[in-house]
Amino acid sequence: MFAWQVLQRSVCHRDGHWFLKLLQAETDRMDGWCRQMELDQRDNDLPEDILGKMRSAMGSAQLLMSQKFQQFRELCEENLNPNAHPRPVASDLAGFWDMLQLSIENISLKFDELHQLRANSWRPLDPPDRKERRLPPPVPKKPPKGPHHHPPLARDRSLESSEKQRQEARKRLMAAKRAASVRQNSATESADSIEIYIPEAQTRL
């Protein structure tokens, strides 16, 4: 037998009968949970918060079984009825069942918590890492403020910039001194080249 033939046969088996078996198994499981919770309520003096959890879980399970489960059961029966119109196909049943799985999982989590409470003698559950979760996250330290507290890189850049400024100022000062010296020498040479002119008539007097 080829693989595609095995796959085709397995898909064909997922008809109304197959889903009705799954539905009945889930119904029996939730019925058992609800009966156990009723016994626990009767045989134990439970605090109000735990009783509230029980009522919530049992109410959700009973509501799911009386409405959605019943609706799905009718769809499965219509799938098995060749005279039904419109007749839901296997893919319709699979889609509805996937949607039911979300509700079943949520209710299962509620009963799982109750089962853990029973195993803990109906005392509140205290996870070992609760104290760790309450610890606030460490606050990063802020760098101290002030002109003398720079990061190493910023401080190095600041020193380098100051050194460059001093070198440029020194160059400008030297250039100014050279210019002043040149002007002074030029003035001296001009003074030396000036000749005093005395008119001849005045010299005769």
Tab-separated table of C-alpha atoms in Angstrom:
chain	number	residue	atom	x	y	z
A	1	MET	CA	0.000	0.000	0.000
A	2	PHE	CA	1.319	3.387	-0.979
A	3	ALA	CA	1.850	6.179	1.554
A	4	TRP	CA	-0.809	8.379	-0.039
A	5	GLN	CA	-3.314	5.565	0.304
A	6	VAL	CA	-2.550	5.229	4.012
A	7	LEU	CA	-2.901	8.995	4.420
A	8	GLN	CA	-6.199	9.008	2.529
A	9	ARG	CA	-7.612	6.228	4.680
A	10	SER	CA	-6.507	7.977	7.898
A	11	VAL	CA	-8.170	11.198	6.751
A	12	CYS	CA	-11.377	9.382	5.834
A	13	HIS	CA	-11.528	7.835	9.309
A	14	ARG	CA	-11.857	11.291	10.835
A	15	ASP	CA	-15.587	11.382	10.373
A	16	GLY	CA	-18.435	11.988	12.779
A	17	HIS	CA	-17.789	8.696	14.607
A	18	TRP	CA	-14.161	9.574	15.245
A	19	PHE	CA	-14.943	13.025	16.635
A	20	LEU	CA	-17.830	11.675	18.735
A	21	LYS	CA	-15.363	9.373	20.489
A	22	LEU	CA	-13.083	12.299	21.247
A	23	LEU	CA	-16.010	14.345	22.486
A	24	GLN	CA	-17.207	11.577	24.759
A	25	ALA	CA	-13.739	11.156	26.255
A	26	GLU	CA	-13.534	14.881	27.070
A	27	THR	CA	-17.051	14.838	28.513
A	28	ASP	CA	-16.241	11.900	30.811
A	29	ARG	CA	-13.037	13.592	31.949
A	30	MET	CA	-14.745	16.874	32.849
A	31	ASP	CA	-17.622	15.059	34.540
A	32	GLY	CA	-15.087	13.238	36.710
A	33	TRP	CA	-13.398	16.508	37.648
A	34	CYS	CA	-16.678	18.120	38.629
A	35	ARG	CA	-17.737	15.126	40.776
A	36	GLN	CA	-14.366	15.170	42.525
A	37	MET	CA	-14.703	18.877	43.291
A	38	GLU	CA	-18.172	18.303	44.740
A	39	LEU	CA	-16.740	15.629	47.061
A	40	ASP	CA	-13.915	17.932	48.105
A	41	GLN	CA	-16.392	20.682	48.949
A	42	ARG	CA	-18.449	18.310	51.057
A	43	ASP	CA	-15.596	16.578	52.894
A	44	ASN	CA	-13.345	19.583	53.610
A	45	ASP	CA	-13.717	22.889	55.385
A	46	LEU	CA	-12.246	24.977	52.613
A	47	PRO	CA	-11.621	28.725	52.601
A	48	GLU	CA	-13.758	30.950	50.449
A	49	ASP	CA	-11.063	31.679	47.879
A	50	ILE	CA	-10.612	27.978	47.092
A	51	LEU	CA	-14.353	27.461	46.953
A	52	GLY	CA	-14.521	30.298	44.471
A	53	LYS	CA	-11.915	28.606	42.279
A	54	MET	CA	-13.932	25.378	42.420
A	55	ARG	CA	-17.178	27.079	41.435
A	56	SER	CA	-15.438	28.871	38.572
A	57	ALA	CA	-13.894	25.679	37.177
A	58	MET	CA	-17.065	23.601	37.555
A	59	GLY	CA	-19.258	26.328	36.061
A	60	SER	CA	-16.996	26.732	33.042
A	61	ALA	CA	-16.908	22.961	32.457
A	62	GLN	CA	-20.676	22.543	32.750
A	63	LEU	CA	-21.323	25.488	30.464
A	64	LEU	CA	-18.941	24.103	27.845
A	65	MET	CA	-20.518	20.640	27.959
A	66	SER	CA	-24.096	21.913	27.814
A	67	GLN	CA	-23.550	24.326	24.917
A	68	LYS	CA	-20.471	23.878	22.742
A	69	PHE	CA	-20.186	20.122	23.269
A	70	GLN	CA	-23.845	19.657	22.455
A	71	GLN	CA	-23.503	21.796	19.318
A	72	PHE	CA	-20.518	19.773	18.180
A	73	ARG	CA	-22.339	16.518	18.835
A	74	GLU	CA	-25.154	17.641	16.542
A	75	LEU	CA	-22.649	18.511	13.803
A	76	CYS	CA	-21.125	15.034	14.057
A	77	GLU	CA	-24.547	13.429	13.773
A	78	GLU	CA	-25.328	15.537	10.708
A	79	ASN	CA	-22.031	14.449	9.184
A	80	LEU	CA	-23.118	10.820	9.613
A	81	ASN	CA	-26.567	11.478	8.163
A	82	PRO	CA	-26.453	11.270	4.340
A	83	ASN	CA	-29.802	13.059	4.100
A	84	ALA	CA	-28.672	16.110	6.086
A	85	HIS	CA	-28.629	19.368	4.166
A	86	PRO	CA	-26.303	21.115	4.406
A	87	ARG	CA	-24.123	18.239	5.508
A	88	PRO	CA	-20.916	19.224	7.344
A	89	VAL	CA	-17.789	17.596	6.006
A	90	ALA	CA	-14.795	16.262	7.947
A	91	SER	CA	-12.865	19.547	7.594
A	92	ASP	CA	-15.794	21.411	9.200
A	93	LEU	CA	-15.687	19.050	12.172
A	94	ALA	CA	-11.907	19.401	12.464
A	95	GLY	CA	-12.127	23.201	12.503
A	96	PHE	CA	-14.839	23.192	15.167
A	97	TRP	CA	-12.856	20.715	17.250
A	98	ASP	CA	-9.733	22.890	17.087
A	99	MET	CA	-11.793	25.782	18.402
A	100	LEU	CA	-13.080	23.616	21.249
A	101	GLN	CA	-9.528	22.700	22.203
A	102	LEU	CA	-8.861	26.281	23.317
A	103	SER	CA	-11.780	26.204	25.761
A	104	ILE	CA	-10.850	22.706	26.942
A	105	GLU	CA	-7.278	23.808	27.628
A	106	ASN	CA	-8.383	26.847	29.662
A	107	ILE	CA	-10.684	24.730	31.807
A	108	SER	CA	-8.003	22.077	32.242
A	109	LEU	CA	-5.663	24.723	33.673
A	110	LYS	CA	-8.269	25.656	36.280
A	111	PHE	CA	-8.679	22.053	37.409
A	112	ASP	CA	-4.916	21.516	37.373
A	113	GLU	CA	-4.534	24.323	39.907
A	114	LEU	CA	-7.199	22.726	42.099
A	115	HIS	CA	-5.439	19.364	41.899
A	116	GLN	CA	-2.208	21.016	43.023
A	117	LEU	CA	-4.020	22.661	45.927
A	118	ARG	CA	-5.413	19.305	47.006
A	119	ALA	CA	-1.931	17.769	46.865
A	120	ASN	CA	-0.733	20.687	49.031
A	121	SER	CA	-3.457	20.005	51.649
A	122	TRP	CA	-5.477	22.960	50.316
A	123	ARG	CA	-2.794	25.420	51.352
A	124	PRO	CA	-1.951	28.309	49.018
A	125	LEU	CA	0.677	27.467	46.470
A	126	ASP	CA	3.952	29.288	47.043
A	127	PRO	CA	6.356	28.923	44.118
A	128	PRO	CA	10.004	28.853	45.245
A	129	ASP	CA	10.916	31.706	42.911
A	130	ARG	CA	8.262	34.130	44.139
A	131	LYS	CA	10.732	36.078	46.286
A	132	GLU	CA	13.088	36.354	43.361
A	133	ARG	CA	10.345	37.809	41.178
A	134	ARG	CA	9.562	40.431	43.815
A	135	LEU	CA	13.084	41.799	43.785
A	136	PRO	CA	13.224	45.027	41.784
A	137	PRO	CA	15.639	45.129	38.898
A	138	PRO	CA	18.986	46.730	39.688
A	139	VAL	CA	19.109	50.428	38.947
A	140	PRO	CA	22.113	51.381	36.804
A	141	LYS	CA	24.439	53.810	38.509
A	142	LYS	CA	24.581	57.262	36.988
A	143	PRO	CA	28.034	58.707	36.318
A	144	PRO	CA	28.950	61.521	38.770
A	145	LYS	CA	28.326	64.990	37.493
A	146	GLY	CA	30.940	67.712	37.346
A	147	PRO	CA	33.691	68.929	35.058
A	148	HIS	CA	36.282	66.601	36.592
A	149	HIS	CA	34.367	63.410	35.917
A	150	HIS	CA	34.629	62.669	32.240
A	151	PRO	CA	34.783	59.271	30.622
A	152	PRO	CA	38.354	58.293	29.731
A	153	LEU	CA	37.807	58.861	26.031
A	154	ALA	CA	36.184	62.241	26.538
A	155	ARG	CA	38.966	63.266	28.928
A	156	ASP	CA	41.650	62.289	26.418
A	157	ARG	CA	39.917	64.220	23.676
A	158	SER	CA	39.593	67.246	25.953
A	159	LEU	CA	43.309	67.184	26.805
A	160	GLU	CA	44.233	66.769	23.163
A	161	SER	CA	42.022	69.700	22.162
A	162	SER	CA	43.540	71.931	24.882
A	163	GLU	CA	47.068	71.053	23.771
A	164	LYS	CA	46.223	71.917	20.170
A	165	GLN	CA	44.784	75.245	21.243
A	166	ARG	CA	47.921	76.078	23.228
A	167	GLN	CA	50.144	75.183	20.275
A	168	GLU	CA	48.101	77.343	17.927
A	169	ALA	CA	48.185	80.265	20.373
A	170	ARG	CA	51.953	79.851	20.709
A	171	LYS	CA	52.321	79.902	16.918
A	172	ARG	CA	50.218	83.031	16.633
A	173	LEU	CA	52.284	84.723	19.356
A	174	MET	CA	55.545	83.852	17.625
A	175	ALA	CA	54.190	85.112	14.316
A	176	ALA	CA	53.120	88.382	15.953
A	177	LYS	CA	56.549	88.799	17.515
A	178	ARG	CA	58.253	88.217	14.162
A	179	ALA	CA	55.961	90.720	12.476
A	180	ALA	CA	56.647	93.314	15.180
A	181	SER	CA	60.396	92.724	14.866
A	182	VAL	CA	60.222	93.160	11.113
A	183	ARG	CA	58.317	96.418	11.447
A	184	GLN	CA	60.754	97.705	14.040
A	185	ASN	CA	63.763	96.924	11.846
A	186	SER	CA	62.100	98.562	8.880
A	187	ALA	CA	61.425	101.728	10.903
A	188	THR	CA	65.042	101.853	12.064
A	189	GLU	CA	66.347	101.514	8.535
A	190	SER	CA	64.038	104.276	7.365
A	191	ALA	CA	65.247	106.584	10.122
A	192	ASP	CA	68.869	105.945	9.224
A	193	SER	CA	68.256	106.751	5.580
A	194	ILE	CA	66.681	110.155	6.268
A	195	GLU	CA	69.028	113.047	5.377
A	196	ILE	CA	68.603	116.388	7.038
A	197	TYR	CA	68.309	119.013	4.290
A	198	ILE	CA	69.447	122.528	5.207
A	199	PRO	CA	68.960	125.177	2.618
A	200	GLU	CA	72.173	126.846	1.389
A	201	ALA	CA	70.991	130.343	2.165
A	202	GLN	CA	70.457	129.489	5.781
A	203	THR	CA	73.926	128.001	6.066
A	204	ARG	CA	75.496	131.234	4.793
A	205	LEU	CA	73.734	133.185	7.488
